Amino acid sequence: MRVQFGPFHLDAENACVWRGTEALHLTPKAFAVLSALLARPGRLVTKDELWQSVWPGIAVSDAALTVCIREIRQRLQDDAKAPRFIETVHRRGYRLIAPTARDARTATAAPASAGARTALLVGRDAELARLHEHLARAAGGERQFVFVTGGPGIGKTRLVDAFLTDVAKTH
């Protein structure tokens, strides 16, 4: 699915936001927040809804969401005081105020397992592959210690859950 808004378009299949031919790089969480807002144009998306869709089952502070919104606004060159794209509804959430247009012609069907993984992860293929490499070494008899580290709310638990789901499907 591709969603056009202002001079931008969100390419969900490739997890990227574009301005013409220029790719705007967003962190995976910021991309997920923007996707959640674009899925509900013109509607208040509460903080709770965003936390549940972007950080399900993970306790995060308001700061994690605020950082994502700030990052999105910087990439879109949007001003919180005079918004063109994302409006803040004080203490409640955010609203995408730009007109949108959807284009399903760019979407392609993915295999069910890849689709399930995409629902869990965005932009973590390299990390997932490394976990599988370590598992293969361990299965070959090489003892392994693996640490999944990073700041709060970046998706460590989701990465491990996706890895365990992959392992359960293949073993």
Coordinates of N, CA and C in Angstrom, one line a residue:
M1 N 0.8 -1.2 0.0 CA 0.0 0.0 0.0 C 0.9 1.2 0.0
R2 N 0.5 2.2 -0.8 CA 1.2 3.5 -0.9 C 0.2 4.5 -0.5
V3 N 0.6 5.5 0.4 CA -0.3 6.5 0.8 C 0.4 7.9 0.5
Q4 N -0.3 8.7 -0.3 CA 0.2 10.0 -0.7 C -0.3 11.0 0.3
F5 N 0.5 11.9 0.8 CA 0.1 13.0 1.7 C 1.0 14.2 1.4
G6 N 0.4 15.3 1.0 CA 1.2 16.4 0.6 C 2.2 16.0 -0.5
P7 N 3.5 16.5 -0.4 CA 4.5 16.1 -1.4 C 5.2 14.8 -1.0
F8 N 4.6 14.1 -0.1 CA 5.3 12.8 0.4 C 4.4 11.6 0.0
H9 N 5.0 10.5 0.0 CA 4.3 9.2 0.0 C 5.0 8.2 0.9
L10 N 4.1 7.4 1.6 CA 4.6 6.3 2.4 C 4.5 5.0 1.7
D11 N 5.6 4.4 1.5 CA 5.7 3.1 0.8 C 5.8 2.0 1.9
A12 N 4.6 1.4 2.3 CA 4.6 0.5 3.4 C 5.4 -0.8 3.1
E13 N 5.3 -1.2 1.8 CA 6.0 -2.5 1.4 C 7.5 -2.3 1.7
N14 N 8.1 -1.2 1.4 CA 9.5 -1.0 1.5 C 9.9 -0.2 2.8
A15 N 8.9 0.1 3.7 CA 9.2 0.8 4.9 C 10.0 2.1 4.7
C16 N 9.4 2.9 3.8 CA 10.1 4.1 3.5 C 9.1 5.3 3.2
V17 N 9.6 6.5 3.5 CA 8.8 7.7 3.2 C 9.6 8.4 2.1
W18 N 8.9 8.9 1.1 CA 9.6 9.5 0.0 C 9.0 11.0 -0.2
R19 N 9.9 11.9 -0.6 CA 9.5 13.2 -1.1 C 10.1 13.2 -2.6
G20 N 9.2 12.9 -3.5 CA 9.7 12.8 -4.9 C 10.5 11.5 -5.0
T21 N 11.8 11.7 -5.4 CA 12.7 10.6 -5.5 C 13.7 10.5 -4.3
E22 N 13.5 11.4 -3.3 CA 14.3 11.5 -2.1 C 13.7 10.6 -1.0
A23 N 14.5 9.7 -0.5 CA 14.1 8.8 0.6 C 14.3 9.6 1.9
L24 N 13.3 9.6 2.8 CA 13.4 10.3 4.1 C 13.6 9.1 5.1
H25 N 14.7 9.1 5.7 CA 15.1 8.0 6.7 C 14.4 8.3 8.0
L26 N 13.6 7.3 8.4 CA 13.0 7.3 9.7 C 13.4 6.1 10.5
T27 N 13.5 6.2 11.8 CA 13.7 5.0 12.6 C 12.5 4.1 12.5
P28 N 12.7 2.8 12.8 CA 11.5 1.9 12.7 C 10.3 2.4 13.5
K29 N 10.5 2.8 14.7 CA 9.4 3.2 15.6 C 8.7 4.5 15.0
A30 N 9.5 5.5 14.5 CA 8.9 6.7 14.0 C 8.1 6.3 12.7
F31 N 8.6 5.4 11.9 CA 7.9 4.9 10.7 C 6.6 4.3 11.1
A32 N 6.6 3.5 12.2 CA 5.4 2.8 12.7 C 4.4 3.8 13.2
V33 N 4.8 4.9 13.9 CA 3.9 5.9 14.4 C 3.3 6.6 13.2
L34 N 4.1 7.0 12.2 CA 3.6 7.7 11.0 C 2.6 6.8 10.3
S35 N 2.9 5.5 10.1 CA 2.0 4.6 9.5 C 0.6 4.5 10.2
A36 N 0.7 4.5 11.6 CA -0.5 4.4 12.4 C -1.4 5.7 12.2
L37 N -0.7 6.8 12.1 CA -1.5 8.1 11.8 C -2.0 8.1 10.4
L38 N -1.3 7.6 9.4 CA -1.8 7.6 8.1 C -2.9 6.6 7.9
A39 N -3.0 5.6 8.7 CA -4.1 4.6 8.6 C -5.4 5.2 9.1
R40 N -5.3 6.4 9.8 CA -6.5 7.0 10.4 C -6.5 8.5 10.1
P41 N -6.5 8.9 8.8 CA -6.4 10.3 8.5 C -7.5 11.1 9.0
G42 N -7.3 12.3 9.6 CA -8.3 13.2 10.1 C -8.9 12.8 11.4
R43 N -8.5 11.7 12.0 CA -9.0 11.1 13.2 C -8.0 11.3 14.3
L44 N -8.5 11.6 15.5 CA -7.6 11.6 16.7 C -7.1 10.2 16.9
V45 N -5.8 10.0 17.0 CA -5.2 8.8 17.3 C -4.6 9.0 18.7
T46 N -5.2 8.3 19.7 CA -4.8 8.6 21.1 C -3.4 8.0 21.4
K47 N -2.8 8.5 22.4 CA -1.5 8.0 22.8 C -1.6 6.5 23.1
D48 N -2.7 6.1 23.8 CA -2.9 4.7 24.1 C -2.9 3.8 22.8
E49 N -3.7 4.3 21.8 CA -3.7 3.6 20.5 C -2.3 3.4 19.9
L50 N -1.6 4.5 20.0 CA -0.2 4.5 19.4 C 0.7 3.6 20.2
W51 N 0.6 3.6 21.5 CA 1.4 2.7 22.3 C 1.1 1.3 22.0
Q52 N -0.2 1.0 21.9 CA -0.7 -0.4 21.7 C -0.2 -0.9 20.3
S53 N -0.3 0.0 19.3 CA 0.1 -0.5 17.9 C 1.6 -0.5 17.7
V54 N 2.3 0.4 18.3 CA 3.8 0.6 18.0 C 4.6 -0.2 19.1
W55 N 4.2 -0.1 20.3 CA 4.9 -0.8 21.4 C 4.0 -1.8 22.2
P56 N 3.4 -2.7 21.5 CA 2.4 -3.6 22.2 C 3.1 -4.4 23.3
G57 N 2.5 -4.4 24.5 CA 3.0 -5.2 25.6 C 4.3 -4.6 26.2
I58 N 4.7 -3.4 25.8 CA 5.9 -2.8 26.3 C 5.6 -1.5 27.0
A59 N 6.1 -1.4 28.2 CA 5.8 -0.1 28.9 C 6.8 0.9 28.5
V60 N 6.3 2.0 27.9 CA 7.2 3.1 27.5 C 6.6 4.4 28.0
S61 N 7.5 5.4 28.1 CA 7.0 6.7 28.6 C 6.5 7.6 27.5
D62 N 5.9 8.7 27.8 CA 5.4 9.7 26.8 C 6.6 10.1 26.0
A63 N 7.8 10.1 26.6 CA 9.0 10.6 25.9 C 9.3 9.8 24.6
A64 N 9.1 8.5 24.6 CA 9.3 7.6 23.5 C 8.4 8.1 22.3
L65 N 7.2 8.3 22.6 CA 6.3 8.8 21.5 C 6.6 10.2 21.1
T66 N 6.9 11.1 22.0 CA 7.3 12.5 21.7 C 8.5 12.5 20.8
V67 N 9.5 11.7 21.1 CA 10.7 11.6 20.3 C 10.4 11.2 18.8
C68 N 9.5 10.2 18.7 CA 9.1 9.7 17.4 C 8.4 10.8 16.6
I69 N 7.4 11.5 17.3 CA 6.7 12.6 16.6 C 7.7 13.7 16.2
R70 N 8.6 14.1 17.1 CA 9.6 15.1 16.7 C 10.4 14.7 15.5
E71 N 10.8 13.4 15.5 CA 11.6 12.9 14.3 C 10.8 13.0 13.0
I72 N 9.5 12.6 13.1 CA 8.6 12.7 11.9 C 8.5 14.2 11.5
R73 N 8.2 15.0 12.4 CA 8.1 16.5 12.0 C 9.3 17.0 11.4
Q74 N 10.5 16.6 11.9 CA 11.8 17.1 11.3 C 11.9 16.7 9.9
R75 N 11.6 15.4 9.6 CA 11.8 14.8 8.3 C 10.7 15.5 7.3
L76 N 9.5 15.7 7.8 CA 8.5 16.3 7.0 C 8.6 17.8 6.9
Q77 N 9.5 18.4 7.7 CA 9.6 19.9 7.9 C 8.2 20.5 8.3
D78 N 7.7 19.8 9.3 CA 6.4 20.3 9.9 C 6.6 21.0 11.2
D79 N 5.8 22.0 11.4 CA 6.0 22.8 12.6 C 4.8 22.5 13.6
A80 N 5.2 22.1 14.8 CA 4.2 21.8 15.8 C 3.2 22.9 16.1
K81 N 3.7 24.2 16.0 CA 2.9 25.3 16.3 C 2.0 25.7 15.2
A82 N 2.4 25.4 14.0 CA 1.6 25.7 12.8 C 1.7 24.4 11.9
P83 N 1.0 23.4 12.3 CA 1.2 22.1 11.6 C 0.5 22.1 10.2
R84 N 1.1 21.4 9.3 CA 0.6 21.1 8.0 C 0.2 19.6 7.8
F85 N 0.9 18.8 8.7 CA 0.7 17.3 8.6 C 0.2 16.7 9.8
I86 N 0.9 17.0 11.0 CA 0.5 16.3 12.2 C 0.1 17.3 13.3
E87 N -1.1 17.2 13.8 CA -1.6 18.1 14.8 C -1.5 17.4 16.1
T88 N -1.1 18.1 17.2 CA -1.1 17.6 18.5 C -2.4 18.0 19.2
V89 N -3.0 17.0 19.8 CA -4.2 17.2 20.6 C -3.7 17.0 22.0
H90 N -3.5 18.1 22.7 CA -2.8 18.2 24.0 C -3.3 17.1 24.9
R91 N -2.4 16.4 25.5 CA -2.6 15.3 26.4 C -3.4 14.1 26.0
R92 N -3.8 14.1 24.7 CA -4.7 13.0 24.2 C -4.0 12.2 23.1
G93 N -3.4 12.9 22.2 CA -2.8 12.2 21.1 C -2.5 13.1 19.9
Y94 N -2.6 12.5 18.7 CA -2.2 13.2 17.5 C -3.2 13.0 16.4
R95 N -3.2 13.9 15.4 CA -4.1 13.7 14.3 C -3.4 14.1 13.0
L96 N -3.5 13.2 12.0 CA -2.9 13.6 10.7 C -3.9 14.5 10.0
I97 N -3.5 15.7 9.7 CA -4.4 16.7 9.1 C -4.2 16.9 7.6
A98 N -3.2 16.3 7.0 CA -3.0 16.5 5.6 C -4.0 15.6 4.8
P99 N -4.4 16.0 3.7 CA -5.3 15.1 2.8 C -4.4 13.9 2.4
T100 N -5.0 12.8 2.2 CA -4.3 11.6 1.8 C -5.0 11.0 0.6
A101 N -4.2 10.2 -0.1 CA -4.7 9.4 -1.2 C -4.0 8.0 -1.2
R102 N -4.8 7.0 -1.3 CA -4.2 5.6 -1.3 C -4.1 5.1 -2.7
D103 N -3.0 4.3 -2.9 CA -2.7 3.7 -4.2 C -2.3 2.2 -3.9
A104 N -3.3 1.3 -4.1 CA -3.0 -0.1 -3.8 C -2.3 -0.8 -5.0
R105 N -2.1 -0.1 -6.1 CA -1.4 -0.7 -7.3 C 0.0 -1.1 -7.0
T106 N 0.7 -0.4 -6.1 CA 2.1 -0.7 -5.8 C 2.2 -1.8 -4.8
A107 N 1.1 -2.3 -4.2 CA 1.2 -3.4 -3.2 C 1.4 -4.7 -4.0
T108 N 2.2 -5.6 -3.4 CA 2.3 -6.9 -3.9 C 2.0 -7.9 -2.8
A109 N 1.6 -9.1 -3.2 CA 1.3 -10.1 -2.2 C 2.6 -10.7 -1.7
A110 N 2.7 -10.9 -0.4 CA 3.9 -11.5 0.2 C 3.5 -12.8 0.7
P111 N 4.4 -13.8 0.8 CA 4.1 -15.0 1.5 C 3.6 -14.8 2.9
A112 N 2.8 -15.7 3.4 CA 2.2 -15.6 4.7 C 3.2 -15.4 5.8
S113 N 4.3 -16.2 5.8 CA 5.3 -16.1 6.8 C 6.0 -14.7 6.8
A114 N 6.3 -14.2 5.6 CA 6.9 -12.9 5.5 C 6.0 -11.8 5.9
G115 N 4.7 -12.0 5.6 CA 3.7 -11.0 6.0 C 3.6 -11.0 7.5
A116 N 3.6 -12.1 8.2 CA 3.5 -12.2 9.6 C 4.7 -11.5 10.2
R117 N 5.9 -11.8 9.7 CA 7.1 -11.2 10.2 C 7.1 -9.6 10.0
T118 N 6.6 -9.2 8.9 CA 6.5 -7.7 8.6 C 5.6 -7.1 9.6
A119 N 4.6 -7.8 10.0 CA 3.7 -7.2 11.0 C 4.4 -7.0 12.4
L120 N 5.4 -7.9 12.6 CA 6.1 -7.8 13.9 C 7.3 -6.9 13.8
L121 N 8.0 -6.8 12.7 CA 9.2 -6.1 12.6 C 9.3 -5.2 11.4
V122 N 9.9 -4.1 11.5 CA 10.2 -3.2 10.4 C 11.7 -2.9 10.5
G123 N 12.4 -3.2 9.4 CA 13.8 -2.8 9.4 C 14.8 -3.6 10.3
R124 N 14.4 -4.8 10.6 CA 15.3 -5.6 11.5 C 15.7 -6.9 10.9
D125 N 15.8 -7.0 9.6 CA 16.2 -8.2 8.9 C 17.6 -8.6 9.3
A126 N 18.5 -7.6 9.3 CA 19.9 -8.0 9.6 C 20.1 -8.5 11.1
E127 N 19.4 -7.9 12.0 CA 19.4 -8.4 13.4 C 18.8 -9.8 13.5
L128 N 17.7 -10.0 12.8 CA 17.1 -11.3 12.8 C 18.0 -12.4 12.2
A129 N 18.6 -12.0 11.1 CA 19.6 -13.0 10.5 C 20.7 -13.3 11.4
R130 N 21.2 -12.3 12.2 CA 22.3 -12.6 13.1 C 21.9 -13.6 14.2
L131 N 20.7 -13.4 14.7 CA 20.2 -14.4 15.7 C 20.1 -15.8 15.1
H132 N 19.7 -15.9 13.9 CA 19.6 -17.2 13.2 C 21.0 -17.8 13.0
E133 N 22.0 -16.9 12.7 CA 23.4 -17.4 12.6 C 23.9 -18.0 13.9
H134 N 23.6 -17.3 15.0 CA 24.1 -17.7 16.3 C 23.4 -19.0 16.7
L135 N 22.1 -19.2 16.3 CA 21.4 -20.4 16.6 C 22.0 -21.6 15.8
A136 N 22.4 -21.3 14.6 CA 23.0 -22.4 13.7 C 24.3 -22.8 14.3
R137 N 25.1 -21.8 14.8 CA 26.4 -22.2 15.4 C 26.2 -23.0 16.7
A138 N 25.2 -22.6 17.5 CA 24.9 -23.4 18.7 C 24.4 -24.8 18.3
A139 N 23.6 -24.9 17.3 CA 23.1 -26.2 16.9 C 24.3 -27.1 16.4
G140 N 25.3 -26.4 15.9 CA 26.5 -27.1 15.5 C 27.5 -27.5 16.6
G141 N 27.1 -27.1 17.8 CA 28.0 -27.5 19.0 C 28.8 -26.3 19.6
E142 N 28.8 -25.2 18.9 CA 29.5 -24.0 19.4 C 28.7 -23.3 20.5
R143 N 29.2 -23.2 21.7 CA 28.4 -22.5 22.7 C 28.3 -21.1 22.4
Q144 N 27.1 -20.5 22.7 CA 26.8 -19.1 22.4 C 26.3 -18.4 23.6
F145 N 26.7 -17.1 23.7 CA 26.0 -16.1 24.5 C 25.6 -15.0 23.6
V146 N 24.4 -14.7 23.6 CA 23.9 -13.6 22.7 C 23.1 -12.6 23.6
F147 N 23.5 -11.3 23.4 CA 22.8 -10.3 24.2 C 22.1 -9.4 23.1
V148 N 20.8 -9.1 23.4 CA 20.1 -8.2 22.6 C 19.9 -6.9 23.5
T149 N 20.6 -5.9 23.1 CA 20.7 -4.6 23.9 C 20.2 -3.4 23.1
G150 N 19.9 -2.4 23.8 CA 19.5 -1.1 23.2 C 18.6 -0.3 24.2
G151 N 18.3 0.9 23.8 CA 17.4 1.7 24.7 C 16.0 1.2 24.8
P152 N 15.2 1.8 25.7 CA 13.9 1.4 25.9 C 13.0 1.7 24.7
G153 N 12.1 0.8 24.3 CA 11.2 1.0 23.3 C 11.6 0.9 21.9
I154 N 12.8 0.3 21.7 CA 13.3 0.2 20.3 C 13.0 -1.1 19.6
G155 N 12.4 -2.0 20.4 CA 11.9 -3.3 19.8 C 12.7 -4.5 20.1
K156 N 13.4 -4.5 21.2 CA 14.2 -5.7 21.5 C 13.3 -6.9 21.7
T157 N 12.3 -6.8 22.5 CA 11.4 -7.9 22.8 C 10.7 -8.3 21.5
R158 N 10.3 -7.4 20.7 CA 9.6 -7.8 19.4 C 10.6 -8.6 18.5
L159 N 11.8 -8.2 18.5 CA 12.9 -8.9 17.7 C 13.0 -10.3 18.2
V160 N 13.1 -10.5 19.5 CA 13.2 -11.8 20.1 C 12.0 -12.7 19.8
D161 N 10.8 -12.0 20.0 CA 9.6 -12.7 19.7 C 9.5 -13.2 18.3
A162 N 9.9 -12.4 17.3 CA 9.9 -12.7 15.9 C 10.9 -13.9 15.6
F163 N 12.0 -13.8 16.3 CA 13.0 -14.9 16.1 C 12.4 -16.2 16.7
L164 N 11.9 -16.2 17.8 CA 11.3 -17.4 18.4 C 10.1 -17.9 17.6
T165 N 9.3 -17.1 17.0 CA 8.3 -17.5 16.1 C 8.9 -18.2 14.8
D166 N 9.9 -17.6 14.3 CA 10.6 -18.2 13.1 C 11.2 -19.6 13.5
V167 N 11.8 -19.7 14.7 CA 12.4 -20.9 15.1 C 11.3 -22.0 15.3
A168 N 10.2 -21.6 15.9 CA 9.1 -22.5 16.1 C 8.5 -23.1 14.8
K169 N 8.5 -22.2 13.8 CA 7.9 -22.6 12.5 C 8.9 -23.6 11.8
T170 N 10.2 -23.5 12.0 CA 11.1 -24.3 11.3 C 11.6 -25.5 12.0
H171 N 11.3 -25.7 13.3 CA 11.7 -26.8 14.1 C 10.6 -27.6 14.6

